[in-house]
Tab-separated table of C-alpha atoms in Angstrom:
chain	number	residue	atom	x	y	z
B	1	MET	CA	75.146	112.776	41.297
B	2	THR	CA	78.529	112.782	39.615
B	3	VAL	CA	78.671	113.929	36.014
B	4	ASN	CA	81.446	112.720	33.754
B	5	LEU	CA	81.458	114.463	30.402
B	6	THR	CA	82.921	112.416	27.576
B	7	ASP	CA	85.459	113.847	25.163
B	8	ARG	CA	82.752	113.814	22.495
B	9	MET	CA	80.348	115.789	24.683
B	10	LYS	CA	83.089	118.308	25.445
B	11	ALA	CA	83.852	118.640	21.743
B	12	TRP	CA	80.234	119.347	20.852
B	13	ILE	CA	79.811	121.831	23.699
B	14	GLU	CA	82.960	123.702	22.747
B	15	ALA	CA	82.426	123.597	18.982
B	16	MET	CA	78.814	124.737	18.899
B	17	GLY	CA	78.275	126.673	22.114
B	18	CYS	CA	75.134	126.136	24.131
B	19	HIS	CA	71.682	127.495	24.832
B	20	LEU	CA	71.639	128.390	28.524
B	21	CYS	CA	68.365	128.263	30.413
B	22	VAL	CA	67.675	129.658	33.871
B	23	ALA	CA	64.414	130.259	35.708
B	24	THR	CA	63.209	132.625	38.373
B	25	GLN	CA	62.173	131.200	41.720
B	26	GLU	CA	58.609	131.527	40.450
B	27	GLY	CA	59.375	129.403	37.388
B	28	VAL	CA	59.740	131.945	34.590
B	29	PRO	CA	62.444	130.728	32.172
B	30	PHE	CA	65.042	132.871	30.384
B	31	VAL	CA	67.487	131.843	27.671
B	32	VAL	CA	70.718	133.234	26.269
B	33	LEU	CA	73.477	131.792	24.124
B	34	GLY	CA	76.755	130.658	25.572
B	35	ARG	CA	78.714	131.282	22.378
B	36	TYR	CA	82.112	130.488	23.811
B	37	ALA	CA	82.226	127.369	25.957
B	38	GLN	CA	85.064	125.503	27.580
B	39	ALA	CA	84.815	122.217	29.449
B	40	ARG	CA	87.254	122.604	32.308
B	41	ALA	CA	86.723	119.225	33.917
B	42	GLY	CA	84.436	116.229	33.701
B	43	ASP	CA	81.800	118.148	35.590
B	44	GLU	CA	82.482	121.833	34.942
B	45	VAL	CA	81.785	124.024	31.936
B	46	VAL	CA	82.445	127.738	31.612
B	47	PHE	CA	80.797	130.161	29.195
B	48	ALA	CA	82.017	133.608	28.241
B	49	LEU	CA	79.117	136.061	28.203
B	50	ALA	CA	78.969	139.545	26.769
B	51	GLU	CA	77.621	142.147	29.165
B	52	ASP	CA	74.126	142.099	27.663
B	53	GLU	CA	74.003	138.305	27.864
B	54	ALA	CA	75.146	138.363	31.472
B	55	ASN	CA	72.546	141.020	32.258
B	56	VAL	CA	69.730	138.639	31.296
B	57	LEU	CA	71.030	135.899	33.582
B	58	ALA	CA	72.380	137.876	36.532
B	59	PRO	CA	69.133	138.896	38.259
B	60	VAL	CA	67.801	135.358	37.946
B	61	LEU	CA	70.973	133.592	39.045
B	62	SER	CA	71.344	135.860	42.067
B	63	LYS	CA	68.226	134.220	43.516
B	64	ASN	CA	68.210	130.810	41.856
B	65	ALA	CA	71.491	129.242	40.760
B	66	ARG	CA	70.024	126.347	38.790
B	67	VAL	CA	71.046	126.159	35.125
B	68	ALA	CA	70.068	123.791	32.322
B	69	PHE	CA	71.739	123.825	28.934
B	70	GLY	CA	71.751	122.046	25.600
B	71	VAL	CA	74.200	122.218	22.738
B	72	SER	CA	73.441	124.831	20.070
B	73	ARG	CA	73.052	124.438	16.328
B	74	GLN	CA	73.414	120.889	14.968
B	75	GLY	CA	74.303	119.862	18.496
B	76	GLY	CA	70.634	120.113	19.363
B	77	ILE	CA	70.127	116.900	17.426
B	78	ARG	CA	73.623	115.364	17.160
B	79	ALA	CA	74.536	115.852	20.816
B	80	ALA	CA	71.253	114.747	22.320
B	81	TYR	CA	71.889	115.637	25.940
B	82	GLN	CA	70.617	117.972	28.596
B	83	PHE	CA	73.138	119.221	31.136
B	84	LYS	CA	72.035	120.577	34.507
B	85	GLY	CA	73.849	122.102	37.413
B	86	THR	CA	74.396	125.255	39.410
B	87	GLY	CA	75.752	128.428	37.919
B	88	GLU	CA	77.960	131.177	39.236
B	89	LEU	CA	78.727	134.418	37.423
B	90	LEU	CA	82.367	135.451	37.712
B	91	ARG	CA	83.344	139.017	36.907
B	92	SER	CA	86.968	138.930	37.975
B	93	GLY	CA	89.690	136.549	39.077
B	94	GLU	CA	91.919	133.953	37.536
B	95	VAL	CA	89.203	131.940	35.782
B	96	PHE	CA	87.554	135.087	34.453
B	97	ASP	CA	90.827	136.405	33.064
B	98	ALA	CA	91.809	133.129	31.388
B	99	VAL	CA	88.418	132.353	29.835
B	100	ALA	CA	87.733	135.934	28.791
B	101	ALA	CA	91.089	136.078	27.005
B	102	ARG	CA	90.377	132.860	25.077
B	103	ALA	CA	86.847	134.005	24.198
B	104	LYS	CA	88.218	137.286	22.877
B	105	GLU	CA	90.852	135.500	20.833
B	106	GLU	CA	88.644	132.742	19.441
B	107	LYS	CA	85.234	134.422	19.083
B	108	ALA	CA	85.897	138.150	19.509
B	109	ILE	CA	83.638	138.201	22.541
B	110	ASP	CA	84.158	141.022	25.023
B	111	ALA	CA	83.249	139.062	28.101
B	112	GLY	CA	81.455	140.925	30.850
B	113	ALA	CA	81.129	137.771	32.900
B	114	ILE	CA	81.984	134.108	32.915
B	115	LEU	CA	79.270	131.641	33.794
B	116	LEU	CA	80.752	128.686	35.634
B	117	VAL	CA	78.372	125.718	35.687
B	118	ARG	CA	79.076	122.887	38.097
B	119	LEU	CA	77.199	119.945	36.633
B	120	THR	CA	75.096	117.693	38.801
B	121	GLU	CA	72.735	116.034	36.305
B	122	LEU	CA	73.035	114.665	32.786
B	123	TYR	CA	70.171	113.336	30.646
B	124	CYS	CA	69.897	111.702	27.252
B	125	THR	CA	67.413	113.563	25.058
B	126	LYS	CA	67.489	111.288	22.009
B	127	PRO	CA	63.891	110.913	20.850
B	128	GLY	CA	62.503	107.480	21.639
B	129	TYR	CA	62.843	105.006	24.438
B	130	GLU	CA	66.007	106.605	25.802
B	131	ALA	CA	64.556	110.109	26.074
B	132	GLY	CA	65.004	111.286	29.633
B	133	LEU	CA	67.467	108.543	30.524
B	134	ARG	CA	69.633	109.752	33.376
B	135	LEU	CA	73.339	109.378	32.698
B	136	ASP	CA	74.966	110.997	35.710
B	137	GLY	CA	76.329	108.525	38.184
B	138	MET	CA	77.984	106.488	35.427
B	139	THR	CA	81.765	106.150	35.651
B	140	PRO	CA	83.852	107.785	32.913
B	141	GLU	CA	84.383	104.366	31.330
B	142	GLU	CA	80.695	103.481	31.469
B	143	ILE	CA	79.479	106.723	29.954
B	144	ASP	CA	82.160	106.609	27.277
B	145	ALA	CA	81.176	103.064	26.299
B	146	TRP	CA	77.464	103.961	26.364
B	147	GLU	CA	78.024	106.873	24.020
B	148	ARG	CA	80.360	105.001	21.659
B	149	GLN	CA	77.656	102.435	21.055
B	150	ARG	CA	75.466	105.210	19.711
B	151	TRP	CA	77.551	108.012	18.226
B	152	LYS	CA	81.165	108.740	17.404
B	153	ASP	CA	80.988	111.925	15.341
B	154	VAL	CA	82.881	114.917	16.628
B	155	PRO	CA	82.298	118.360	15.095
B	156	ARG	CA	84.854	120.790	13.878
B	157	LYS	CA	85.044	123.969	15.880
B	158	LYS	CA	83.078	126.874	14.371
B	159	GLU	CA	85.042	129.999	13.491
C	1	MET	CA	48.964	141.166	21.843
C	2	VAL	CA	51.910	140.116	19.686
C	3	LYS	CA	51.933	139.290	15.993
C	4	PHE	CA	54.597	137.067	14.429
C	5	THR	CA	56.506	138.443	11.468
C	6	GLN	CA	56.537	136.446	8.233
C	7	GLU	CA	60.186	135.620	8.907
C	8	MET	CA	59.252	134.166	12.283
C	9	LYS	CA	56.449	132.095	10.776
C	10	GLU	CA	58.830	130.672	8.193
C	11	ALA	CA	61.360	129.822	10.901
C	12	LEU	CA	58.825	128.201	13.194
C	13	ARG	CA	58.162	125.210	10.950
C	14	VAL	CA	59.680	121.760	10.767
C	15	PRO	CA	63.310	121.773	9.599
C	16	GLY	CA	62.429	119.750	6.504
C	17	LYS	CA	60.333	122.664	5.244
C	18	GLY	CA	62.958	125.314	5.826
C	19	GLY	CA	62.074	125.787	9.484
C	20	SER	CA	64.107	125.151	12.574
C	21	LEU	CA	65.030	122.793	15.317
C	22	ILE	CA	63.866	124.595	18.434
C	23	TYR	CA	64.509	124.475	22.158
C	24	LEU	CA	61.481	124.404	24.443
C	25	CYS	CA	62.447	125.721	27.864
C	26	THR	CA	60.204	125.035	30.813
C	27	SER	CA	60.513	125.195	34.563
C	28	SER	CA	59.049	123.513	37.582
C	29	ARG	CA	56.920	125.748	39.770
C	30	ASP	CA	59.861	126.291	42.105
C	31	GLY	CA	62.325	127.264	39.387
C	32	ASN	CA	64.102	124.124	38.199
C	33	PRO	CA	64.762	124.854	34.506
C	34	ASN	CA	64.563	122.297	31.706
C	35	ILE	CA	65.576	122.570	28.064
C	36	ALA	CA	64.719	120.090	25.327
C	37	ALA	CA	65.058	120.167	21.552
C	38	MET	CA	61.919	119.757	19.440
C	39	ARG	CA	61.501	119.029	15.732
C	40	PHE	CA	57.737	119.238	15.208
C	41	VAL	CA	56.940	122.948	15.333
C	42	ALA	CA	54.434	125.238	13.631
C	43	THR	CA	52.641	128.512	14.167
C	44	HIS	CA	48.901	128.933	14.572
C	45	MET	CA	47.021	132.217	14.326
C	46	ASP	CA	49.460	135.116	14.784
C	47	ASP	CA	50.696	134.399	18.279
C	48	LYS	CA	50.711	130.650	18.945
C	49	ILE	CA	53.569	128.177	18.627
C	50	LEU	CA	52.589	124.520	18.336
C	51	ILE	CA	54.902	121.674	19.311
C	52	ALA	CA	54.139	117.961	19.113
C	53	ASP	CA	53.854	116.085	22.381
C	54	MET	CA	56.091	113.141	21.582
C	55	PHE	CA	58.455	111.732	24.191
C	56	LEU	CA	57.853	114.651	26.542
C	57	LEU	CA	58.686	113.794	30.142
C	58	LYS	CA	59.949	116.590	32.362
C	59	THR	CA	58.698	119.140	29.849
C	60	LYS	CA	55.186	117.769	30.171
C	61	ALA	CA	55.375	117.602	33.973
C	62	ASN	CA	56.594	121.187	34.113
C	63	ILE	CA	53.856	122.504	31.827
C	64	LYS	CA	51.246	120.751	33.918
C	65	GLU	CA	52.383	122.624	37.028
C	66	ASN	CA	53.670	125.846	35.478
C	67	PRO	CA	52.589	127.262	32.088
C	68	ASP	CA	55.480	129.725	31.752
C	69	VAL	CA	57.753	128.654	28.896
C	70	ALA	CA	60.327	130.033	26.483
C	71	VAL	CA	60.870	128.876	22.900
C	72	THR	CA	64.045	129.647	21.015
C	73	ILE	CA	65.703	128.597	17.787
C	74	CYS	CA	68.408	125.976	18.205
C	75	HIS	CA	69.360	125.581	14.552
C	76	PRO	CA	69.921	127.345	12.209
C	77	LEU	CA	70.864	130.483	14.109
C	78	GLU	CA	72.929	132.127	11.422
C	79	GLU	CA	69.866	132.949	9.343
C	80	GLY	CA	68.976	135.710	11.784
C	81	ARG	CA	66.666	133.608	13.909
C	82	TRP	CA	67.875	135.082	17.183
C	83	TRP	CA	64.603	135.072	19.089
C	84	VAL	CA	63.296	133.905	22.425
C	85	PHE	CA	59.504	133.709	22.579
C	86	LYS	CA	57.951	133.793	26.023
C	87	GLY	CA	54.445	132.819	26.899
C	88	LYS	CA	51.972	130.438	28.470
C	89	ALA	CA	51.714	126.817	27.376
C	90	VAL	CA	49.233	124.012	27.656
C	91	ASP	CA	49.551	120.454	26.419
C	92	ILE	CA	46.298	119.688	24.586
C	93	GLU	CA	46.221	115.929	24.862
C	94	TYR	CA	43.747	113.496	23.383
C	95	GLY	CA	40.830	113.396	25.753
C	96	PHE	CA	40.749	117.129	26.358
C	97	PRO	CA	37.237	118.600	26.080
C	98	ARG	CA	36.788	119.256	22.380
C	99	ASP	CA	35.707	122.829	23.044
C	100	PHE	CA	38.739	123.599	25.244
C	101	ASP	CA	40.085	127.041	24.437
C	102	TRP	CA	43.595	128.355	25.029
C	103	TYR	CA	43.737	132.081	24.354
C	104	GLY	CA	41.573	131.611	21.266
C	105	ALA	CA	43.043	128.304	20.074
C	106	ASN	CA	40.467	125.517	19.968
C	107	ALA	CA	41.383	121.956	20.997
C	108	THR	CA	39.422	120.315	18.182
C	109	ASP	CA	41.024	122.482	15.516
C	110	ILE	CA	44.492	121.848	16.919
C	111	LEU	CA	44.169	118.077	17.204
C	112	ASN	CA	42.451	117.731	13.834
C	113	GLU	CA	45.258	119.514	12.037
C	114	TRP	CA	48.333	118.576	14.075
C	115	GLY	CA	47.271	115.478	15.978
C	116	ASN	CA	49.052	113.064	13.632
C	117	TRP	CA	52.048	115.195	12.886
C	118	ASN	CA	54.540	112.443	12.138
C	119	LYS	CA	52.388	111.313	9.224
C	120	ALA	CA	51.746	114.828	7.973
C	121	GLU	CA	55.365	115.972	8.149
C	122	PRO	CA	57.578	112.889	8.523
C	123	PRO	CA	61.107	113.483	9.857
C	124	ASP	CA	62.840	112.620	6.591
C	125	GLU	CA	65.729	114.984	7.277
C	126	VAL	CA	66.571	113.468	10.677
C	127	PRO	CA	69.680	111.253	10.562
C	128	PRO	CA	69.045	107.502	10.957
C	129	ASP	CA	71.025	107.235	14.195
C	130	ILE	CA	68.796	109.867	15.811
C	131	VAL	CA	65.376	109.324	14.299
C	132	PHE	CA	62.863	107.518	16.471
C	133	PRO	CA	61.638	104.093	15.364
C	134	LYS	CA	57.977	104.757	16.072
C	135	ALA	CA	56.428	108.104	16.873
C	136	VAL	CA	53.562	108.137	19.309
C	137	GLN	CA	51.891	111.489	19.696
C	138	ARG	CA	49.871	112.210	22.786
C	139	GLY	CA	48.886	115.758	22.065
C	140	VAL	CA	50.035	119.191	20.970
C	141	VAL	CA	51.714	121.802	23.153
C	142	VAL	CA	50.218	125.214	22.424
C	143	VAL	CA	52.292	128.220	23.435
C	144	HIS	CA	50.443	131.513	23.609
C	145	VAL	CA	53.263	133.985	22.995
C	146	GLU	CA	53.114	137.195	24.978
C	147	GLU	CA	56.517	138.705	24.237
C	148	ALA	CA	59.830	137.977	22.555
C	149	TYR	CA	63.390	139.205	23.013
C	150	SER	CA	66.565	138.969	20.993
C	151	ILE	CA	69.612	136.820	21.658
C	152	GLU	CA	71.516	138.236	18.715
C	153	PRO	CA	75.038	139.171	19.764
C	154	GLY	CA	75.063	142.898	20.507
C	155	HIS	CA	71.283	143.077	20.896
C	156	VAL	CA	70.617	140.571	23.645
C	157	GLY	CA	67.522	141.378	25.642
C	158	ASP	CA	66.094	143.788	23.076
C	159	LYS	CA	62.355	143.409	22.697
C	160	VAL	CA	61.417	142.017	19.284
C	161	LEU	CA	57.705	141.447	19.928
């Protein structure tokens, strides 16, 4: 389905970073932090990963590209969403160069790889009757209106 | 067999008691990952993480078909809580045989102590626009931790347990 990230979702993702979860084909999960995140489109997010972070994900992603992530820190409660899609590790090229440069400048991360996640699913994770509600497939206007009825707070970017 | 440090035990409690918001990461049997934040968390014995079964959907379905899970701290990270705990989970729901045992953890003990968690440790610190109107607990997820690694920048992947 089509995912349309709202400006608020993008702000939380970029301000707090994300916890990135992958799993082997046999179902063993692994997690690392995506400390520098950039929403490049309504349905694409990139994360700058240090070499050791990339090394945890690479062997898993090479056989199973599925990625799930949630927003880190206060975003775990304030940005109550789960984002799912397919991930690709980039180690060179235009996107790698641009994102790695920004990650170095903003967070002093020496990126060994960029994880590009193409989103295909979006879920509400707010505890209660809306937990698990699927939000992909909504138009940008619909998802924006849905979110504005619930939350409007946007975080400041962490240094 | 692993043994939590005191620092880990203090972190793996509800946020209102100085603990943490955590992420519980599960996967379907064929490798579809899932990540969900959890507020009701505690440790039991030296190697078990307990999480309330409230509003679990995909997480519950995944655990029922695949016990492999990972637990990590979502917030606060800056206090040095850079850990990912890996292990095997079961959701001990009401109705389980009272003598059910999960790596030494007994179902009766677990449900007696943590079966009405919302009353025991109410979510007073959760903001009003997030807090649930009525908590209904169906059980307790028990994670038997077998290993842990670091996600601290510069030490990612290092074994911590």
